[in-house]
Coordinates of C-alpha atoms and ligand atoms in Angstrom, one line a residue:
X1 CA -40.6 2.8 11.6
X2 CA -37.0 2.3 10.3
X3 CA -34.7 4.9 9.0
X4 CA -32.1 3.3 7.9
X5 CA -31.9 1.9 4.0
X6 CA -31.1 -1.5 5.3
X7 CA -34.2 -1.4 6.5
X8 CA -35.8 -0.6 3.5
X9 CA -36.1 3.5 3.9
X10 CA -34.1 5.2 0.8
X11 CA -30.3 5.4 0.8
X12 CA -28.2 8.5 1.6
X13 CA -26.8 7.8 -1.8
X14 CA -28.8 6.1 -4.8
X15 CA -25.7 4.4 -6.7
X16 CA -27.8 3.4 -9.4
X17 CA -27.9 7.4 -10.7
X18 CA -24.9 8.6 -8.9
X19 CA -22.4 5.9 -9.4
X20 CA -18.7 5.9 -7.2
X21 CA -15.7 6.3 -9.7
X22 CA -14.7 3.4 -11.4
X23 CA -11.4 2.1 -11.1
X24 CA -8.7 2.1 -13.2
X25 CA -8.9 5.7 -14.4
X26 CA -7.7 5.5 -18.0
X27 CA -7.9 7.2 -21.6
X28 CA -6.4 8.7 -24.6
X29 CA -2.8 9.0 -23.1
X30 CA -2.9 5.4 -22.2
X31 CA -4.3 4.0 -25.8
X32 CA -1.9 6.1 -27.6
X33 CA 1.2 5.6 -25.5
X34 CA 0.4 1.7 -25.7
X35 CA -0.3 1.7 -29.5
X36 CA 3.5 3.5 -30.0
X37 CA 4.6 0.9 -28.6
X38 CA 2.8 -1.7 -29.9
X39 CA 3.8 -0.5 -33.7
X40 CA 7.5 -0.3 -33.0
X41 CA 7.7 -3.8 -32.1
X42 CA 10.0 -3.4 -29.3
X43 CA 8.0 -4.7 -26.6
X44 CA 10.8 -6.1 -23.8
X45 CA 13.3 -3.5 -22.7
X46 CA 13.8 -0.6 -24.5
X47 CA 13.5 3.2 -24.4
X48 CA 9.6 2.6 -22.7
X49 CA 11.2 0.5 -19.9
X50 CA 14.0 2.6 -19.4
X51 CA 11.9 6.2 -19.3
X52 CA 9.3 4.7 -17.0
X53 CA 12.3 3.7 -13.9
X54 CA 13.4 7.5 -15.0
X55 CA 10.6 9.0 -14.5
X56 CA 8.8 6.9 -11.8
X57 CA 12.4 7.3 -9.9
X58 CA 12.2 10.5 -10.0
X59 CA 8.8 11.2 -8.7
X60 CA 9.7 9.2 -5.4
X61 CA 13.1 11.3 -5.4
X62 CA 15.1 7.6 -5.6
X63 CA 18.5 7.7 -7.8
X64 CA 17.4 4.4 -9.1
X65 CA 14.4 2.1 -10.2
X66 CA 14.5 -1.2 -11.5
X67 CA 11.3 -2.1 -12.5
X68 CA 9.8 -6.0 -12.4
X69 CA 6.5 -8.2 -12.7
X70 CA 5.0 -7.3 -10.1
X71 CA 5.2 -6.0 -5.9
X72 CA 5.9 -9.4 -4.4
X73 CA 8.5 -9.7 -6.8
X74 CA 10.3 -6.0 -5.9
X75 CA 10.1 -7.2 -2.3
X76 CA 12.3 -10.3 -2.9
X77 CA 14.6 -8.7 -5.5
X78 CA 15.0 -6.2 -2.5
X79 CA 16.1 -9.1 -0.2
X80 CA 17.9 -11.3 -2.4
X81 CA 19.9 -8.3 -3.3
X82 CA 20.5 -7.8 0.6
X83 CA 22.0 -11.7 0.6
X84 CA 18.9 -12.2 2.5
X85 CA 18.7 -16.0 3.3
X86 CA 18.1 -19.0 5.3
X87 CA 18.7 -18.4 9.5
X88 CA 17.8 -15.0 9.0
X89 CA 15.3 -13.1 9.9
X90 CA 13.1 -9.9 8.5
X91 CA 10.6 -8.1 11.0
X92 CA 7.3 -7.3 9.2
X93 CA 4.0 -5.8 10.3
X94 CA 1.5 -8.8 11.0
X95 CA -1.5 -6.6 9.8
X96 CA -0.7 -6.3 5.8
X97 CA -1.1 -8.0 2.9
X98 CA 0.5 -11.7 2.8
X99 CA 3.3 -10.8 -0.1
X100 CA 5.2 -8.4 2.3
X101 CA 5.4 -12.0 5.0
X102 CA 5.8 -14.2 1.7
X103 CA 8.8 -12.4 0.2
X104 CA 10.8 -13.0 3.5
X105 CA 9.8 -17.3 3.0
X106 CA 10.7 -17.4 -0.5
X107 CA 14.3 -16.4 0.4
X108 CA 14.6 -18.8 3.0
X109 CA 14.3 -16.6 5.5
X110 CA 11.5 -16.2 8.4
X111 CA 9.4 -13.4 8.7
X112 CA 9.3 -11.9 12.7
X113 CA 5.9 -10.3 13.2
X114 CA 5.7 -7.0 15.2
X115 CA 2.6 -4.8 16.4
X116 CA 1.3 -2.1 14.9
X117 CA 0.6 1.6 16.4
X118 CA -3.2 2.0 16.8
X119 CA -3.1 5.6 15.8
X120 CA -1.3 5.2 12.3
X121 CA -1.8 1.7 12.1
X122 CA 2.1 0.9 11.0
X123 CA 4.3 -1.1 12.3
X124 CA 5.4 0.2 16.0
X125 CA 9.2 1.2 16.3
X126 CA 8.9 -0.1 19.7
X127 CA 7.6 -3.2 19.1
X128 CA 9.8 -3.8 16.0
X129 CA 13.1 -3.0 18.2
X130 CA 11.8 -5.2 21.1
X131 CA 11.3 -9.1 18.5
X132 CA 15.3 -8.4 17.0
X133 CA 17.5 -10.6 17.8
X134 CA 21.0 -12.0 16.8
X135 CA 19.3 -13.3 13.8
X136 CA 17.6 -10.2 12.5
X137 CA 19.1 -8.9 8.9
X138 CA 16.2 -6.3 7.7
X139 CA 13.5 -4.6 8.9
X140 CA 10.3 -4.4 6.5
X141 CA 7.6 -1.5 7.3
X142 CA 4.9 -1.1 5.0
X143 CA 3.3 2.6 4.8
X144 CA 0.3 1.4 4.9
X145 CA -2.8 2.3 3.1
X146 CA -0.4 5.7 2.1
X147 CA 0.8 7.1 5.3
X148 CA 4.3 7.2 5.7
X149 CA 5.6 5.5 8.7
X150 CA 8.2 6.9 11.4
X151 CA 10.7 7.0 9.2
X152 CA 13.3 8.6 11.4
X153 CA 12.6 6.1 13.9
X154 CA 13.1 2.9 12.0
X155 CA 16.2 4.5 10.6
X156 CA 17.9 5.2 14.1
X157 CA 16.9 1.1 14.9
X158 CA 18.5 0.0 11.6
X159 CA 21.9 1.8 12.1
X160 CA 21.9 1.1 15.6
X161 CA 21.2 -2.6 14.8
X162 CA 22.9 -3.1 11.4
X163 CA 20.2 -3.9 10.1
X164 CA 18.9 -3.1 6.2
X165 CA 15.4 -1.2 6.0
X166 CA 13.1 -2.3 3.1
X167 CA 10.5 0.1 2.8
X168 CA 7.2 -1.9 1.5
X169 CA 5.7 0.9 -0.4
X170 CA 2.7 -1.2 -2.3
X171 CA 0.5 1.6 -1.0
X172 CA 2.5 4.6 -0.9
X173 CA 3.2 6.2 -4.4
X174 CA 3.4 9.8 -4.2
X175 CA 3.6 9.9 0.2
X176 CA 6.7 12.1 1.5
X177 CA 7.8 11.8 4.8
X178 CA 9.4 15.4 5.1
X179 CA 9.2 16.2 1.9
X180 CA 11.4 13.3 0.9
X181 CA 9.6 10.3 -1.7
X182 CA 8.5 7.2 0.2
X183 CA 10.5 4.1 -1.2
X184 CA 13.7 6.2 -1.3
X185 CA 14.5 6.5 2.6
X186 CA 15.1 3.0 3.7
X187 CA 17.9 1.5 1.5
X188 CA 15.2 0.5 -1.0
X189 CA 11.4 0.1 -1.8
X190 CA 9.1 -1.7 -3.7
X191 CA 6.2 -0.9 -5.2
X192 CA 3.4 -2.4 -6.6
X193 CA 1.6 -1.7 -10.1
X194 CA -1.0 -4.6 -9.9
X195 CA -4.8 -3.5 -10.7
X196 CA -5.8 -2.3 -7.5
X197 CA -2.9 -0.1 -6.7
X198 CA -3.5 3.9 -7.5
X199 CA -1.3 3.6 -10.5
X200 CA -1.3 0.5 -12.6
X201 CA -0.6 -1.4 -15.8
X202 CA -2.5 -4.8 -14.4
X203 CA 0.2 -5.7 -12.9
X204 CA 3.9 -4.5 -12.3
X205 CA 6.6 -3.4 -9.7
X206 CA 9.1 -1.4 -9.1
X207 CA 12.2 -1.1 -6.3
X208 CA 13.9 2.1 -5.9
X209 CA 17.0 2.9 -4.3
X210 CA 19.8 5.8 -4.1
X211 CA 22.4 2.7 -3.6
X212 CA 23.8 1.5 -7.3
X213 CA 25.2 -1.5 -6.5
X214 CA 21.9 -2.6 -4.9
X215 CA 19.9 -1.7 -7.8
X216 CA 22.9 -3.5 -10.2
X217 CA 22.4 -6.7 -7.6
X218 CA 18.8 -6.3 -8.1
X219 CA 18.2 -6.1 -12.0
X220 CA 20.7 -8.9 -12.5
X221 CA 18.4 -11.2 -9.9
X222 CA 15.1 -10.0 -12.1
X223 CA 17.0 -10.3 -15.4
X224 CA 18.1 -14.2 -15.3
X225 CA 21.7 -13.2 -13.3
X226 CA 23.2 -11.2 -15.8
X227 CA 25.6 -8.5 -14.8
X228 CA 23.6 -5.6 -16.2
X229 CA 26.8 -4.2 -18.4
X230 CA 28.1 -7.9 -18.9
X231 CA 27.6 -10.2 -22.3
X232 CA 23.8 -11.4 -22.8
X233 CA 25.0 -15.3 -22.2
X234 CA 27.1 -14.6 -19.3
X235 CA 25.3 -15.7 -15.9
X236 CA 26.5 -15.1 -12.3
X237 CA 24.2 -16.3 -9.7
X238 CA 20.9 -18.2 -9.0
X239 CA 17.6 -15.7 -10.6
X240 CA 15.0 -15.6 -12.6
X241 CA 13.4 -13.5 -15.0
X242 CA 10.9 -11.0 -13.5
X243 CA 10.8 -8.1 -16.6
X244 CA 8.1 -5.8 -16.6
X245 CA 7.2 -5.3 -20.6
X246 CA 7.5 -2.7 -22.8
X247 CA 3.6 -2.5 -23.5
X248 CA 3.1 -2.0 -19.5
X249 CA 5.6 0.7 -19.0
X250 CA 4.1 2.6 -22.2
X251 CA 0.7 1.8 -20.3
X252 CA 2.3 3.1 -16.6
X253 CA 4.3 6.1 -18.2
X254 CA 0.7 7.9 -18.7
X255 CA -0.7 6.7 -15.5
X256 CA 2.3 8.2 -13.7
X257 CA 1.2 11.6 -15.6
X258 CA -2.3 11.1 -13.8
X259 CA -1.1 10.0 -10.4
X260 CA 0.3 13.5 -8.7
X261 CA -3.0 15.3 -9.6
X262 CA -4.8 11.8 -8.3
X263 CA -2.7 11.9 -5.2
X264 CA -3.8 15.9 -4.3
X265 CA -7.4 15.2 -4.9
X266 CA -7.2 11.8 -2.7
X267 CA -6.3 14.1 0.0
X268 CA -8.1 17.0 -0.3
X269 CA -11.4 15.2 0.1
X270 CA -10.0 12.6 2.8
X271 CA -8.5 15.5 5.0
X272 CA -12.9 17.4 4.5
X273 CA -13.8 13.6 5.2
X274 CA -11.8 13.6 8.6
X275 CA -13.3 17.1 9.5
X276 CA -16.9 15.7 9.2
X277 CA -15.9 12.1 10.5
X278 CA -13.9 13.5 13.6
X279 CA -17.1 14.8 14.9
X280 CA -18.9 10.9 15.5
X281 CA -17.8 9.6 18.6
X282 CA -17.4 6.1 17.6
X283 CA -15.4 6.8 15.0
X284 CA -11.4 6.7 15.7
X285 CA -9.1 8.6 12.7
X286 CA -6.0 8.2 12.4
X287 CA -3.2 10.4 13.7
X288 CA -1.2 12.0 10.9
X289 CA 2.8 13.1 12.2
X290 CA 3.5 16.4 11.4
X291 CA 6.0 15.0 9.6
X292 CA 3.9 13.7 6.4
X293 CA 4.6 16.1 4.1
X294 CA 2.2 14.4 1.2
X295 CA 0.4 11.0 1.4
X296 CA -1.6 9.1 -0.9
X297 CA -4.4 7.1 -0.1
X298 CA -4.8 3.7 -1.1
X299 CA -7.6 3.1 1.6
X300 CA -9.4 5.3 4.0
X301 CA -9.6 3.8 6.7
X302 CA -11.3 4.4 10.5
X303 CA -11.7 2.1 13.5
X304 CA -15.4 1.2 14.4
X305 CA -15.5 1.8 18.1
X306 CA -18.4 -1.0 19.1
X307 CA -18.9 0.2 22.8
X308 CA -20.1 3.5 21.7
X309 CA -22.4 2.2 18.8
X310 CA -24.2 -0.7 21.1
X311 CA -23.7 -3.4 17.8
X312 CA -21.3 -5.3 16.2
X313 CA -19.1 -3.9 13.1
X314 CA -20.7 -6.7 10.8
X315 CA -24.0 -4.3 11.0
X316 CA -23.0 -1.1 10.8
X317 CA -20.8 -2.0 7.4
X318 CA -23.6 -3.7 6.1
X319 CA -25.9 -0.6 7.0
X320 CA -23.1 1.7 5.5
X321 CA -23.0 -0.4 2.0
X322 CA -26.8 -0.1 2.1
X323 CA -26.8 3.4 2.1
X324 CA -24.5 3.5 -1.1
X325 CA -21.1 3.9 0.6
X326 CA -19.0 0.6 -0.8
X327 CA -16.8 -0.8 2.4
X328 CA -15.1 -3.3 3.7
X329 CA -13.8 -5.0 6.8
X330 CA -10.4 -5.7 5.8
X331 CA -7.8 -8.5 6.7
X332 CA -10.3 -10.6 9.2
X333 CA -7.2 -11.7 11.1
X334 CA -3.0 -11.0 11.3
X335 CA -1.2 -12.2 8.7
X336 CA 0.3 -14.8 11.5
X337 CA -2.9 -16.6 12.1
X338 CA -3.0 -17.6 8.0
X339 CA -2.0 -21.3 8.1
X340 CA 0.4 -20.7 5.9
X341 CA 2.3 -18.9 8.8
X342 CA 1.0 -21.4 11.8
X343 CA 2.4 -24.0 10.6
X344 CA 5.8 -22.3 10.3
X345 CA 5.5 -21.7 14.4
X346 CA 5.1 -17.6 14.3
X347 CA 2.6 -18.3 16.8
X348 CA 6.1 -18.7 19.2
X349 CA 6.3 -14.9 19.2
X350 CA 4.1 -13.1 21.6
X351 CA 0.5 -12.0 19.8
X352 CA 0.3 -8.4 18.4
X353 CA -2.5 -7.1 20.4
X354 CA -3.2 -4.1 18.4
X355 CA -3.3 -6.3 15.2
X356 CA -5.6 -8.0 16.6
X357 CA -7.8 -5.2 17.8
X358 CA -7.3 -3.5 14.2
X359 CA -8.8 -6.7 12.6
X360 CA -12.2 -6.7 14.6
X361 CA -12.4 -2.7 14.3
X362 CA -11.1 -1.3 10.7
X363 CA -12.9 0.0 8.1
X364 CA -11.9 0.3 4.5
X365 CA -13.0 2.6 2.2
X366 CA -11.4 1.8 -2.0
X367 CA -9.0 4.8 -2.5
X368 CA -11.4 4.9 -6.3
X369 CA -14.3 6.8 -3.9
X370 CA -11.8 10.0 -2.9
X371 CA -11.7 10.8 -6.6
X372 CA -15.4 12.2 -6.5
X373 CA -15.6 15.5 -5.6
X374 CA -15.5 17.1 -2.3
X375 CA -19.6 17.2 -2.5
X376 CA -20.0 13.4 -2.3
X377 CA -17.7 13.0 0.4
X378 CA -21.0 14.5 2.2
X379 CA -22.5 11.6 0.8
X380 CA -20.5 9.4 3.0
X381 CA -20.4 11.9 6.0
X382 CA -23.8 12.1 5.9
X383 CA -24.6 8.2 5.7
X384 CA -21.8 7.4 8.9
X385 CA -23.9 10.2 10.5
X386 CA -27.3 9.0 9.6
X387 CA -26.4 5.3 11.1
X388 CA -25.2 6.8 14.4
X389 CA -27.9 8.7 14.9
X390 CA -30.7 5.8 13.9
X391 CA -27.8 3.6 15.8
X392 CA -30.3 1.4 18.1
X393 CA -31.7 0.0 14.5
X394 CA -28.3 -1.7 14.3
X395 CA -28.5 -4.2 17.1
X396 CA -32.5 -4.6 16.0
X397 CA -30.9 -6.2 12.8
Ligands
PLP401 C1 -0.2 -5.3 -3.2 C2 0.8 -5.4 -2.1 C3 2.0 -6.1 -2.3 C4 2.3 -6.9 -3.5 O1 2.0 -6.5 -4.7 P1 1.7 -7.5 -5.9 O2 2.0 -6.6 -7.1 O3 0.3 -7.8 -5.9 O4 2.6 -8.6 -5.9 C5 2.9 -6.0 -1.3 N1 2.6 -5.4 -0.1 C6 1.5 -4.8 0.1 C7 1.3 -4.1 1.4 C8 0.5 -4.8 -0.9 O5 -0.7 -4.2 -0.7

């Protein structure tokens, strides 16, 4: 007799009559905040453009915003700005997405991969300040999947180094690391709008800074090298055009009006979600600093502690998924193992062991599912509890 729904017994969750929330969340505000703009015609630039870095600015507590195409795009704006360039080097987490890696080779520069801390699964301080060397310009945490990093930390490295700090904040709109917005504590940060993210327009970006000249070195690489007071055909350095439109910041302006209340209820059902989860022994949470004053989630994630389940990952995901809780493995391997980066010789610096155990043990869980309410997060409790206790079915499978 099986208990388990991958075995054919019924789910914890039927999500054909209790469907997840869908993702993006969008309406009225949207649709008539896109249609106002769509009538008056003024679709690049413009008041839109200009309220949206206002406002999204503000929310982060950054001086500045100087919004662009998309999060891969505020990351190199952030470096070219910086003079970032060929023979330098940019230390970057080797478990996050490829663009935060990507921005550092399409300046010329060479991305240094550090390890990560297993209990907040950010880039390690310690690690970071042990790979910089003569060479070293920036260093490039990611908050990743919402929590803040040790801020204070990579702060005391960078001054005592010289280096810049670029905070990659693709998943961090609306996290404070005391009290302060993410994306305005390093010297800049970029953010992503594409249509994953937790506020989005399809795609888009953002970097925010408190330092003017670094956002005026910034819009004039995103705007074709313009000075950004200076005469339209007047063009000072090497740079593209990377504009955001008018139609996307009329689109973003009503998302932003969503994404505090978004942000609140994220955490309110992942902190109940921790106090059920905490309880299953292999299951390993994260270890939020005291420090996090707000954080949003763009994943929940655990680690999937194999020795105490007696089977592989691969089978309790696929158990999870069968009882109605959508999940994911995440990034199979570092970022450094891509051949993109092998064949650039990363593989010189020493591995990143806990990368590496983070890539056989995460789970991801969509930041869409923590808008349900606090109810169906006993949906998921319940289903994690329901495969450890039916556990030896697993390594039957
Ligand atoms: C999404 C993401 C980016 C890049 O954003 P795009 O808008 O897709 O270019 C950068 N870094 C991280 C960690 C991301 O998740």
């Amino acid at each position: 007799m099986s208990s388990l729904a991958m075995s054919g017994s019924s789910p914890t969750r039927n999500v054909a009559e209790k469907p997840w929330p869908s993702w993006p969340v969008f309406g009225d505000e949207e649709r008539s905040n896109l249609l106002r703009v769509f009538d008056s015609g003024v679709w690049f630039r413009g008041d839109e453009l200009t309220r949206f870095e206002q406002e999204y600015a503000a929310f982060q507590d950054a001086r500045f915003g100087v919004s662009c195409t998309n999060g891969t795009a505020a990351l190199e704006m952030a470096l070219r700005a910086l003079d970032i360039g060929p023979g330098h080097e940019v230390i970057v987490p080797a478990y996050t997405f490829v663009a935060t890696a990507g921005a550092v080779l399409l300046c010329g520069a060479r991305p240094v991969f550090a390890d990560l801390d297993l209990n907040t699964y950010n880039l390690d301080p310690v690690d970071a300040r042990n790979r910089i060397t003569a060479n070293t310009r920036a260093l490039m945490p990611v908050h990743f999947a919402g929590l803040p990093c040790d801020m204070d930390a990579f702060r005391e490295l960078a001054d005592s180094h010289g280096l810049a700090l670029i905070e990659d904040a693709c998943h961090s709109w609306g996290s404070r690391w005391k009290g302060k917005g993410t994306g305005a504590i390093g010297d800049c940060g970029a953010f992503s709008f594409q249509m994953s993210k937790n506020i989005t327009a399809g795609e888009g970006g953002i970097l925010l800074t408190d330092d003017e000249s670094l956002a005026d070195r910034a819009w004039s690489y995103a705007n074709c090298g313009r000075n950004r007071n200076g005469p339209w055909y007047e063009h000072h350095r090497v740079a593209t055009n990377l504009r955001l439109t008018g139609l996307q910041a009329a689109i973003l302006r009503a998302q932003l009006k969503r994404l505090g209340g978004q942000t609140d209820r994220r955490e309110r059902n992942a902190r109940y979600l921790d106090s059920r989860l905490e309880r299953v022994p292999g299951i390993a949470l994260p270890v939020r600093d005291e420090r996090v004053t707000r954080r949003s989630y763009h994943l929940y994630m655990f680690r999937y502690l194999e020795g105490e389940w007696g089977a592989p990952r691969s089978a309790f995901l696929k158990a999870l998924e069968a009882e109605g809780v959508p999940c994911s493995p995440g990034y199979p391997v570092p970022l450094y193992d891509n051949p993109l980066f092998e064949s650039m010789g990363a593989g010189d610096s020493p591995a990143c062991l806990n990368t590496e155990d983070l890539c056989r043990t995460a789970v991801w869980i969509q930041h869409a599912l923590l808008l349900a309410e606090t109810a169906d997060m006993d949906d998921i409790a319940d289903a994690v509890q329901k495969i450890w206790e039916n556990r030896s079915e697993l390594s039957a499978e």
